[in-house]
Short mmCIF file of C-alpha atoms in Angstrom, two decimals:
data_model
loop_
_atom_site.label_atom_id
_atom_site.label_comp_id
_atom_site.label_asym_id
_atom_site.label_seq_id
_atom_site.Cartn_x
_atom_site.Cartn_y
_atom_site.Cartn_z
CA UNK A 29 5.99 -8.76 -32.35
CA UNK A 30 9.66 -7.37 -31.53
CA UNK A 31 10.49 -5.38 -28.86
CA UNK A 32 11.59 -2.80 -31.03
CA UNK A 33 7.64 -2.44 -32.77
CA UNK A 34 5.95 -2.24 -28.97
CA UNK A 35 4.04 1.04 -28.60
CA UNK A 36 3.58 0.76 -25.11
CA UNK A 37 0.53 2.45 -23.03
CA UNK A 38 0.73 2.57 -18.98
CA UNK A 39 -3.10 2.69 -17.48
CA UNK A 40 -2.84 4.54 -14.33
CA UNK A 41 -0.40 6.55 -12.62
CA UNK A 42 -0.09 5.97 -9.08
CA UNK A 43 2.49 4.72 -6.76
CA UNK A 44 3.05 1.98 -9.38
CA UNK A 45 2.09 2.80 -12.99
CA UNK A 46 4.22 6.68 -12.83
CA UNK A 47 7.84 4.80 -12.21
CA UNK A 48 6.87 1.91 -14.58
CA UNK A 49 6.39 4.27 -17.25
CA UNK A 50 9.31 6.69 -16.54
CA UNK A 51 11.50 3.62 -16.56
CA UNK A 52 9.96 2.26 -19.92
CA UNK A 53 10.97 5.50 -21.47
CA UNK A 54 14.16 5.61 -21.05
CA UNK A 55 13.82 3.03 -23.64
CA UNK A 56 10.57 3.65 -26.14
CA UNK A 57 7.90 5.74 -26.54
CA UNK A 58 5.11 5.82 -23.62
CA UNK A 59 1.72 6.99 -23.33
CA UNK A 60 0.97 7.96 -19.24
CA UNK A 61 -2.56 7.34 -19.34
CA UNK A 62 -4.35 8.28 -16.13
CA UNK A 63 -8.29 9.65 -15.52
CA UNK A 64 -7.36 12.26 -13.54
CA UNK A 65 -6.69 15.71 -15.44
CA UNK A 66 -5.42 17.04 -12.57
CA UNK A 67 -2.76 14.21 -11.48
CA UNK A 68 -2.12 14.24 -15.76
CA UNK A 69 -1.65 18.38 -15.29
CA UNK A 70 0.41 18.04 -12.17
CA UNK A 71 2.78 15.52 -13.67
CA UNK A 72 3.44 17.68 -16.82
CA UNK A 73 4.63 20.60 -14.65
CA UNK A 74 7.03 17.91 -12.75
CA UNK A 75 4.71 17.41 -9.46
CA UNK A 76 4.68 13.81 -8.13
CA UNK A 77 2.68 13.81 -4.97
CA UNK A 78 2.97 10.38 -4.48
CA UNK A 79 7.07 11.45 -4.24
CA UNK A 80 7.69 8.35 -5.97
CA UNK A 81 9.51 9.85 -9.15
CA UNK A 82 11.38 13.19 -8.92
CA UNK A 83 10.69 16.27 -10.78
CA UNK A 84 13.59 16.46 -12.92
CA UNK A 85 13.15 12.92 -13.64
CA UNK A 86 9.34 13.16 -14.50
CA UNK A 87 10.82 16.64 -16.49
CA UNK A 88 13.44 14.49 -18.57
CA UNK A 89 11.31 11.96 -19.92
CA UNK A 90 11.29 13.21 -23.18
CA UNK A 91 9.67 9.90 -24.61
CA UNK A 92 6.42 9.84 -21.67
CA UNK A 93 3.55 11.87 -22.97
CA UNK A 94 0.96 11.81 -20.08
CA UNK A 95 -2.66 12.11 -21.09
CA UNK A 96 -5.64 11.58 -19.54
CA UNK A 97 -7.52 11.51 -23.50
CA UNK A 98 -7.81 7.59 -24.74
CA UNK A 99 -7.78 8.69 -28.33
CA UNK A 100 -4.43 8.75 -27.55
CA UNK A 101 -3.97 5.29 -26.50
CA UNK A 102 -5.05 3.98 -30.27
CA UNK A 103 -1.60 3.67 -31.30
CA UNK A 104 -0.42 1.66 -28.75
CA UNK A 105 -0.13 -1.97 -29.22
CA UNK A 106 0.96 -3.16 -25.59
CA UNK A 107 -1.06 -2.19 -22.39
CA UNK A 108 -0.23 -2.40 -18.79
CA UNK A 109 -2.93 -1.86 -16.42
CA UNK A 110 -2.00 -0.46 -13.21
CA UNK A 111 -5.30 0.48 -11.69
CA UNK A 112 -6.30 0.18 -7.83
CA UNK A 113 -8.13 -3.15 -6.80
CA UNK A 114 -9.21 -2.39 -3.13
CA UNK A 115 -11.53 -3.80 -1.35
CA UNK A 116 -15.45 -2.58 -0.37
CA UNK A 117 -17.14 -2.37 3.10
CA UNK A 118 -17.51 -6.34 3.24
CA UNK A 119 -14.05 -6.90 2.63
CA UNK A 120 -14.47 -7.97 -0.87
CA UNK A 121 -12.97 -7.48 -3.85
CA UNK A 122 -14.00 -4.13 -5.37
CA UNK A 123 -12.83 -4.82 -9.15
CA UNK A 124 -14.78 -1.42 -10.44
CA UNK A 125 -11.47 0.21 -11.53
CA UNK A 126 -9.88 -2.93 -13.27
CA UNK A 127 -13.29 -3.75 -14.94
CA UNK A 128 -13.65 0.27 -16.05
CA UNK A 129 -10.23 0.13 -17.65
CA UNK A 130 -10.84 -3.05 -19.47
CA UNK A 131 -13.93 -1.75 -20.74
CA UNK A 132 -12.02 1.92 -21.84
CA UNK A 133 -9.26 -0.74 -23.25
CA UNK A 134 -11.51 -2.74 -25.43
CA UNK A 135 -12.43 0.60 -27.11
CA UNK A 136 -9.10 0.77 -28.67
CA UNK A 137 -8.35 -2.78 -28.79
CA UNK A 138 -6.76 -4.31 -32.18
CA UNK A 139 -5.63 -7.46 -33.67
CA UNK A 140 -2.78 -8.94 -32.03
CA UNK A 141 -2.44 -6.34 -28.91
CA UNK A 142 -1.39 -7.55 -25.40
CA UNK A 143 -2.90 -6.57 -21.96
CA UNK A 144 -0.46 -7.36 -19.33
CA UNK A 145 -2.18 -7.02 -15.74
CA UNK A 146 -0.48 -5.72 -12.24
CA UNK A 147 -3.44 -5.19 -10.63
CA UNK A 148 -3.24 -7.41 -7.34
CA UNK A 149 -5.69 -9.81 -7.79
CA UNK A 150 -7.03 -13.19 -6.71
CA UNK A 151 -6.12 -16.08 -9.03
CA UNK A 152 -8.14 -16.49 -11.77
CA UNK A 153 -9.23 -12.85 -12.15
CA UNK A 154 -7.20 -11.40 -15.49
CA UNK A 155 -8.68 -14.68 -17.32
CA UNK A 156 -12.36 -15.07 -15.66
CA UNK A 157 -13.34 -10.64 -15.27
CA UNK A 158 -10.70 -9.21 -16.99
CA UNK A 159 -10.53 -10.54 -20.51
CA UNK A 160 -14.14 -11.07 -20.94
CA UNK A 161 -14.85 -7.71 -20.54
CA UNK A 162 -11.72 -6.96 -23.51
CA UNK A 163 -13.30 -9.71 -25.81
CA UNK A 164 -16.94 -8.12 -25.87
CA UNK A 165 -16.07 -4.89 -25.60
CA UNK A 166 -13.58 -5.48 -28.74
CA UNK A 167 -15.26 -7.81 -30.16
CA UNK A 168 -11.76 -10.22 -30.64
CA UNK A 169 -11.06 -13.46 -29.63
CA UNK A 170 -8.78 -14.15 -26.70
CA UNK A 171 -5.80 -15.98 -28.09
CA UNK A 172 -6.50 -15.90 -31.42
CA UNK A 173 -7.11 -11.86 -32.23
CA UNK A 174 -5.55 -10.59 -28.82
CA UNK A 175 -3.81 -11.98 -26.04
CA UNK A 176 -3.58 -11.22 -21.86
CA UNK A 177 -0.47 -11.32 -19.39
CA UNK A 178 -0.18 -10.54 -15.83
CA UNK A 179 2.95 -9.43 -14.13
CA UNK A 180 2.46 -8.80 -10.34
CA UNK A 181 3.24 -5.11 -9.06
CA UNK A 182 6.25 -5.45 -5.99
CA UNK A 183 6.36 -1.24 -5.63
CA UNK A 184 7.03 -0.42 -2.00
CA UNK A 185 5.80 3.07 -1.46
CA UNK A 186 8.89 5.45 -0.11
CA UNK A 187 11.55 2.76 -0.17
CA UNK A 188 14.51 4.62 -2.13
CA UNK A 189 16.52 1.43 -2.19
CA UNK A 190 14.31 -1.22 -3.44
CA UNK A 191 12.95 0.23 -6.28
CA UNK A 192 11.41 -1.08 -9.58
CA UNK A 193 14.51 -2.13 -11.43
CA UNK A 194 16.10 -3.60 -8.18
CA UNK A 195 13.08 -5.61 -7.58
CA UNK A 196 13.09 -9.34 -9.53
CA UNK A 197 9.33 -9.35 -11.89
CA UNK A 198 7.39 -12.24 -12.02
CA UNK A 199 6.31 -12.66 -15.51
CA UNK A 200 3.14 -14.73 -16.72
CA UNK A 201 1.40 -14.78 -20.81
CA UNK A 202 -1.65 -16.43 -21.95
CA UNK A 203 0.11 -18.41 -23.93
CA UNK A 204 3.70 -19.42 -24.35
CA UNK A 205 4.89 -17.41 -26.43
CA UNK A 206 3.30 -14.13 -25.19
CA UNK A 207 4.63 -15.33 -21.67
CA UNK A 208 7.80 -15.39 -22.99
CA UNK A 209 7.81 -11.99 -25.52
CA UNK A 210 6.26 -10.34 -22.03
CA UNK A 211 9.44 -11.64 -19.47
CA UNK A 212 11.62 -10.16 -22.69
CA UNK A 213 9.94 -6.72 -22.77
CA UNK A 214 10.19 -6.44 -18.83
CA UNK A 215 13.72 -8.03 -18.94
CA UNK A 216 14.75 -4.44 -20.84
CA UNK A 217 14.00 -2.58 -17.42
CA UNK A 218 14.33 -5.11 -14.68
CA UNK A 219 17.73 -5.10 -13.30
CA UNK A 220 17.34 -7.54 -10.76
CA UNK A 221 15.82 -10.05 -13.20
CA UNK A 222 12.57 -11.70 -14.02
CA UNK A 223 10.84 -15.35 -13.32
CA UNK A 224 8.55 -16.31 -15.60
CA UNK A 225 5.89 -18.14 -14.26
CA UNK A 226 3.63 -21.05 -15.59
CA UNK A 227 0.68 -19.41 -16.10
CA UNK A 228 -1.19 -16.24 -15.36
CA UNK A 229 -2.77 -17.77 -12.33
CA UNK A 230 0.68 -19.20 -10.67
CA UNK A 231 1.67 -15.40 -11.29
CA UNK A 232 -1.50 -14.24 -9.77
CA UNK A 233 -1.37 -16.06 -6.47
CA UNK A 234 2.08 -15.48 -5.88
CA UNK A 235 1.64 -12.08 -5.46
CA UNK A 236 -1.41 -12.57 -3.11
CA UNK A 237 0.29 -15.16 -0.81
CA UNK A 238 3.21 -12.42 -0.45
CA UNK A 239 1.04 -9.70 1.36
CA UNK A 240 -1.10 -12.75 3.15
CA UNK A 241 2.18 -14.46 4.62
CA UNK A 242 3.42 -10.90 5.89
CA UNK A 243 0.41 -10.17 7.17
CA UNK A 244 0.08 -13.33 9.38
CA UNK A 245 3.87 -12.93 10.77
CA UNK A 246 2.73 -9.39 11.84
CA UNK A 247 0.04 -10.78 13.41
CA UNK A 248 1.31 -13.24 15.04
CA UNK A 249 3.70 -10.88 16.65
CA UNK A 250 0.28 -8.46 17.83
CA UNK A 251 -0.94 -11.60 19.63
CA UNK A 252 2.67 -11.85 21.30
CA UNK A 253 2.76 -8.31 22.54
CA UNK A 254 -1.21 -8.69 23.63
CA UNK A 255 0.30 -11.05 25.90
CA UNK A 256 3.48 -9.83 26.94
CA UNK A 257 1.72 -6.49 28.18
CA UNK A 258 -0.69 -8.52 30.20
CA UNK A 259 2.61 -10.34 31.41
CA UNK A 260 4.61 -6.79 31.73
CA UNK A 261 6.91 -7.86 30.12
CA UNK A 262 8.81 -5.53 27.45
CA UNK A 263 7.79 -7.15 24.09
CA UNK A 264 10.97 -5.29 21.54
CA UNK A 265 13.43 -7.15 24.46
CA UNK A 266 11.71 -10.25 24.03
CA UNK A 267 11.95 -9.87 20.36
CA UNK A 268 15.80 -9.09 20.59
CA UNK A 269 16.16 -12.17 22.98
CA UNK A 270 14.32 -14.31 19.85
CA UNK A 271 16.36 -12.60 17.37
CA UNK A 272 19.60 -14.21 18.18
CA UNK A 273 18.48 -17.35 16.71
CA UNK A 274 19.44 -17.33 13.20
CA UNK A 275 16.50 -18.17 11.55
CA UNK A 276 13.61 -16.28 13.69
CA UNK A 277 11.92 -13.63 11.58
CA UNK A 278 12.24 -10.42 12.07
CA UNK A 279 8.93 -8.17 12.35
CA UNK A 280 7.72 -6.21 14.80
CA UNK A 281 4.15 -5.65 16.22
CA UNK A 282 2.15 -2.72 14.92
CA UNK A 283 -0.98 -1.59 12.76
CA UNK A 284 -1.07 -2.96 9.36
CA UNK A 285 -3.08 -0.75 6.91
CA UNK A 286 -2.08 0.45 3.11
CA UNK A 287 -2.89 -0.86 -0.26
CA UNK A 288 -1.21 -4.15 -0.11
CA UNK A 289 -0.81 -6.03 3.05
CA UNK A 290 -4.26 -5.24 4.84
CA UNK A 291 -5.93 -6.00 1.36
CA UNK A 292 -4.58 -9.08 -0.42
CA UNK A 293 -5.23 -11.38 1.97
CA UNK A 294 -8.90 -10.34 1.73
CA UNK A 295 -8.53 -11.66 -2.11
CA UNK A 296 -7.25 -14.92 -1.40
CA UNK A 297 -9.84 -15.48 0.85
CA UNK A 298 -13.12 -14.50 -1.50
CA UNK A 299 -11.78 -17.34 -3.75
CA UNK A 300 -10.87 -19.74 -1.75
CA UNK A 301 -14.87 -18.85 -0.05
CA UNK A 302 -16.04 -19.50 -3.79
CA UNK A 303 -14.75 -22.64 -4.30
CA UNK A 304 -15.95 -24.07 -0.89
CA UNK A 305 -12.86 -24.17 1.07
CA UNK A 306 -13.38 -21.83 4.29
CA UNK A 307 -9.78 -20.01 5.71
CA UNK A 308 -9.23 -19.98 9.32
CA UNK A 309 -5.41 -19.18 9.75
CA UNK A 310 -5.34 -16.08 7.31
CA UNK A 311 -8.99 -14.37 8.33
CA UNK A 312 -7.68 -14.84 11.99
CA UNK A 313 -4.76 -12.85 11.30
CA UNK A 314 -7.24 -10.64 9.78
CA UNK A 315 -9.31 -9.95 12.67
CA UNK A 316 -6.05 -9.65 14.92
CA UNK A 317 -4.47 -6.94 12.50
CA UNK A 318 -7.67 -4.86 11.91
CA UNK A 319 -8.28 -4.91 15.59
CA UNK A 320 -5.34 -3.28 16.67
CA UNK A 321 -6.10 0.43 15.85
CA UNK A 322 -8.64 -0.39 18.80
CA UNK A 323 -6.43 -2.01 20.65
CA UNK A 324 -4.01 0.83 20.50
CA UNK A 325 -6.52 2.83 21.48
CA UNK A 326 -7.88 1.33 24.62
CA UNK A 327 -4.34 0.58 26.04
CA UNK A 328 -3.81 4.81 25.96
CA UNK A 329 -7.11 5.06 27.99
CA UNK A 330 -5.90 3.01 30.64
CA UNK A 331 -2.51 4.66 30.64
CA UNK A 332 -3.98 7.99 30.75
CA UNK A 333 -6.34 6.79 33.71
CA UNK A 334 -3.71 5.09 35.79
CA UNK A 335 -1.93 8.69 35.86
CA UNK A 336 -5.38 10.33 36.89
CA UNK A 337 -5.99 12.43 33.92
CA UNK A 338 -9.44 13.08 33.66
CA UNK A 339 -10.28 10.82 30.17
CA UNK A 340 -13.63 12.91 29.05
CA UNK A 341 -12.36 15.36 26.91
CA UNK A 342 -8.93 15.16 27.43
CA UNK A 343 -6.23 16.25 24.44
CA UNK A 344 -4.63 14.06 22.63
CA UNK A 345 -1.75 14.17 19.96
CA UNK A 346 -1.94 11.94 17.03
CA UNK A 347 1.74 12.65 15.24
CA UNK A 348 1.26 10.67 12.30
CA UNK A 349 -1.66 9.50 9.63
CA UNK A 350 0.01 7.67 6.87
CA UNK A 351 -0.08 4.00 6.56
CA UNK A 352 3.76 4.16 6.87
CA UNK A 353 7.00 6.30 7.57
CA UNK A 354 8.26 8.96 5.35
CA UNK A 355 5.78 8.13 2.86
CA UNK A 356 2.72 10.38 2.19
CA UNK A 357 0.01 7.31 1.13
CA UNK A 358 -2.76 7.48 3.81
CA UNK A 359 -5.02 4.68 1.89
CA UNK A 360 -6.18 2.22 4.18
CA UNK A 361 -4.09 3.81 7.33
CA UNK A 362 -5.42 2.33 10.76
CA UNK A 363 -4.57 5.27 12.67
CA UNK A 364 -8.26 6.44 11.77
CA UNK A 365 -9.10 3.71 13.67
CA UNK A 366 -7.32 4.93 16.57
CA UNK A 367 -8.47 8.84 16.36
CA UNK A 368 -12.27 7.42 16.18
CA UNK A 369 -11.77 5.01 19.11
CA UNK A 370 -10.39 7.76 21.33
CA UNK A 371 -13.03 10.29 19.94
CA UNK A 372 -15.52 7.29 21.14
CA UNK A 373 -14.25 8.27 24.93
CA UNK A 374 -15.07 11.58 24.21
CA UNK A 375 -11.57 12.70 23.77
CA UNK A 376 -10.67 15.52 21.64
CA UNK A 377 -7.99 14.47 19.25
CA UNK A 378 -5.79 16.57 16.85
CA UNK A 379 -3.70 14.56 14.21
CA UNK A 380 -0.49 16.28 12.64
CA UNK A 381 1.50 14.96 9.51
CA UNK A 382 3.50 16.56 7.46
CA UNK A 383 4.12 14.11 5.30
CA UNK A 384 -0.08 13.98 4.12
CA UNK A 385 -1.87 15.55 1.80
CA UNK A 386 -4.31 17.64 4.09
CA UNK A 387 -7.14 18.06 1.64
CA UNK A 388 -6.53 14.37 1.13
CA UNK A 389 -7.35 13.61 4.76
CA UNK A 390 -10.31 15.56 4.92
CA UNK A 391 -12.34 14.00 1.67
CA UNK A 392 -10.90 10.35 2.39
CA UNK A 393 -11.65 10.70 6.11
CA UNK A 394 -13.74 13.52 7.23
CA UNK A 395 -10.93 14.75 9.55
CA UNK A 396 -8.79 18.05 9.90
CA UNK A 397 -5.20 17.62 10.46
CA UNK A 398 -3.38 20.59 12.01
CA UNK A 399 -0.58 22.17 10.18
CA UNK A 400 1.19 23.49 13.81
CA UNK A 401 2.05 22.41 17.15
CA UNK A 402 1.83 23.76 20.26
CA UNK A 403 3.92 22.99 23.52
CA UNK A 404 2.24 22.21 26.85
CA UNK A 405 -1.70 21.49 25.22
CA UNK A 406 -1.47 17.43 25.66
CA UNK A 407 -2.61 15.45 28.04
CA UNK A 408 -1.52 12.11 25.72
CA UNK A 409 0.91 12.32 22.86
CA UNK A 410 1.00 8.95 20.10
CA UNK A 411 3.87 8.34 17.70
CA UNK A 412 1.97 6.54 15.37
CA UNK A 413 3.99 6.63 12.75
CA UNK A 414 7.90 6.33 12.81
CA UNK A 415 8.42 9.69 10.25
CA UNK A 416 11.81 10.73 10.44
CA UNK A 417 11.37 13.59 11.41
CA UNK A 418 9.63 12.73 14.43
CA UNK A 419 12.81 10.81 15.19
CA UNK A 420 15.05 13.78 15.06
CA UNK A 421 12.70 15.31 17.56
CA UNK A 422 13.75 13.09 20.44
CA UNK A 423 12.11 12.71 23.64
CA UNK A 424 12.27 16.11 25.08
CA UNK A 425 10.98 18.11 22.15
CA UNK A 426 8.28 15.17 21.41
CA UNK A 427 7.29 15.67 25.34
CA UNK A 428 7.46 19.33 25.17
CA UNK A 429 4.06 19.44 23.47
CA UNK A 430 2.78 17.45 26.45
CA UNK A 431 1.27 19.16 29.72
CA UNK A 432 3.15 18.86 32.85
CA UNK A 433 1.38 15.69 33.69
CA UNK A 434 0.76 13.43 30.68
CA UNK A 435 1.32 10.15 28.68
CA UNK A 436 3.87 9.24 25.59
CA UNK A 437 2.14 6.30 23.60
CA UNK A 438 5.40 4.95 21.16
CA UNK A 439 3.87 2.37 19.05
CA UNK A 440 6.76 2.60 16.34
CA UNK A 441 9.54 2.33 19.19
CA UNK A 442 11.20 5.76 17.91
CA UNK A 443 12.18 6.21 20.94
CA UNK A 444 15.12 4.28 22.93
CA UNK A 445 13.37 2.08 25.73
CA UNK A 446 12.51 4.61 28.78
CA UNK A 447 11.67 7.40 27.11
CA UNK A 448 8.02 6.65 26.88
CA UNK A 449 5.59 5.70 29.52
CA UNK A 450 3.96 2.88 27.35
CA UNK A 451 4.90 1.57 23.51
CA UNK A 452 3.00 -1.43 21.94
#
């Protein structure tokens, strides 16, 4: 197959399959496939609510038809599966949505079509559930009637300068010469390069050890400011202090939720659990992480106690729910975990965001986020989440919706040191 014969078909449009398939055509013809008529009506009119790809982009892409019908996918020779793979109440792999869209795939599966794979996974997945489910569904023979790739999403959700093209691929085929036509075909789009790896599993656990080796440095960095608070000491000055050594990382304490870092590491550890070899290092970096909506939390209470505020039912004012700043994704944001640990003190908490989809919120989460704020109602405010707009505030407007007598909780550090009574 040439590049110039590829019929290419993007499964899923979210935060990573929408900007992979606006990029692709600006090249060839795309199908958009996605299960969702509304997100497939939404994008036809130019809406992106993941705010990923802009209207007049999503309006100009004359070669994308978006669909949410798979007779529409028959024509398409090349796949790229872009579905969620998060993780279930036990912390393990929930592979529903990549083993549904195999299964939809296998449908419309012919003789000498490629599945490439950017589902994070753990290694070994793509060959061991995913292609399975393609050959008897299909009825074709791996390698010999169809073959498999797997080509590791990098998106970072609401980062306007590392974006697709700018961000090097790793490449992986199921054989050599797939692996190879499969670097080419993302080569057309990838400014910033490719690397082909070995083999679909080297591919596959370098994108989990990514996420997993972030998450550890962040939470290594928890445990230091754990510490340094019991110490009272100022942990962003000891951090500045480190900093001047050339080659001590940079990252800060905080809550780690989303898609990617507070998940992957949770796939590297089922498999390595499967094959006998129990983690310590990377599940205790787990339990720090996950621990530190809580944390967050119970360090307010005390604040709020030392300045005598009465804790049973006092008000408190959440200003942020995403996962991260300027960036409306609120899957897998820990700042539930603080708004239930308060309401656990019987404190009445309100949660405002701008930036979130507020019917989102409520059927994700069972809360109600309020659309306007109020000045002197607060007896604790929390920047939770480092919004720009919350920067532009500054301290007095931020304090404003405080009563005379309250606490400022700045766990992103918006503000400069002082300006808050406590920050993580």
């Amino acid at each position: 197959m040439k590049l110039s014969d590829i019929k290419l078909g993007v499964i899923g449009l979210g935060y990573v399959g929408l900007p992979l398939a606006v990029e692709f055509a600006k090249h060839r013809r795309v199908v958009g496939f996605d299960v969702s008529e509304k997100r497939i009506g939404e994008l036809v009119n130019g809406i992106d609510v993941t705010l990923e790809v802009a209207s007049q982009d999503l309006l100009e892409a004359t070669q994308l038809l978006f669909s949410s019908a798979v007779e529409d996918l028959k024509d398409c020779n090349v796949y790229i599966v872009t579905v969620p793979t998060p993780i279930d109440e036990n912390n393990a792999p929930d592979l529903k949505p990549l083993k549904a869209a195999s299964s939809m795939l296998a449908g419309v599966l012919e003789k000498n079509d490629i599945v490439v794979y950017e589902s994070t996974v753990y290694p070994g997945a793509t060959e061991e559930v995913c292609v399975p489910v393609l050959e008897s569904g299909s009825g074709l023979r791996f390698n010999l009637d169809f073959f498999a790739g797997y080509s590791p999403e990098r998106i970072n959700p609401g980062d306007k300068e590392n974006t697709l093209t700018m961000i090097k691929k790793i490449t992986s085929g199921s054989t050599p010469e797939i692996a190879r036509f499969i670097d080419e075909l993302y080569g057309s789009i990838i400014q910033a390069g490719t690397h082909l790896a070995s083999s679909i599993k080297v591919a596959e656990a370098a994108k989990v050890i990514e996420n997993t080796q972030r998450d550890l440095n962040i939470a290594v960095i928890n445990e230091f400011a754990k510490i340094f608070n019991i110490l009272d000491i100022d942990t962003q000055e000891v951090l500045d202090a480190a900093g001047t050594k050339w080659n001590f990382l940079a990252f800060k304490p905080g809550l780690v939720g989303g898609h990617c870092i507070s998940v992957d590491p949770y796939y590297l550890t089922y498999k390595a659990l499967e094959v006998g070899y129990h983690p310590e290092v990377i599940l205790a970096g787990r339990r720090i992480n996950d621990g530190m909506g809580q944390y967050t939390a119970t360090q307010l209470v005390k604040a709020v106690s030392r300045k005598k505020i009465h804790i049973d039912e006092a008000r408190v004012l959440i200003l942020g729910f995403t996962f991260k700043g300027d960036c409306p994704d609120v899957r897998n944001t820990k700042i539930i975990d603080i708004v239930e640990e308060l309401k656990s003190f019987n404190m009445k908490v309100d949660v405002y965001d701008p930036w979130t989809d507020h019917s989102e919120v409520k059927r994700e989460y069972g809360i109600s986020t309020i659309l306007t704020l109020v000045e002197n109602t607060y007896d604790a405010i929390v920047i939770a989440v480092d919004h720009s707009q919350f920067k532009s505030w500054g301290e007095g407007k931020i304090r404003s919706l405080g009563k005379a007598n309250h606490v400022l909780y700045d766990v992103k550090h918006v503000l400069p040191k002082g300006c808050s009574d406590i920050r993580l």
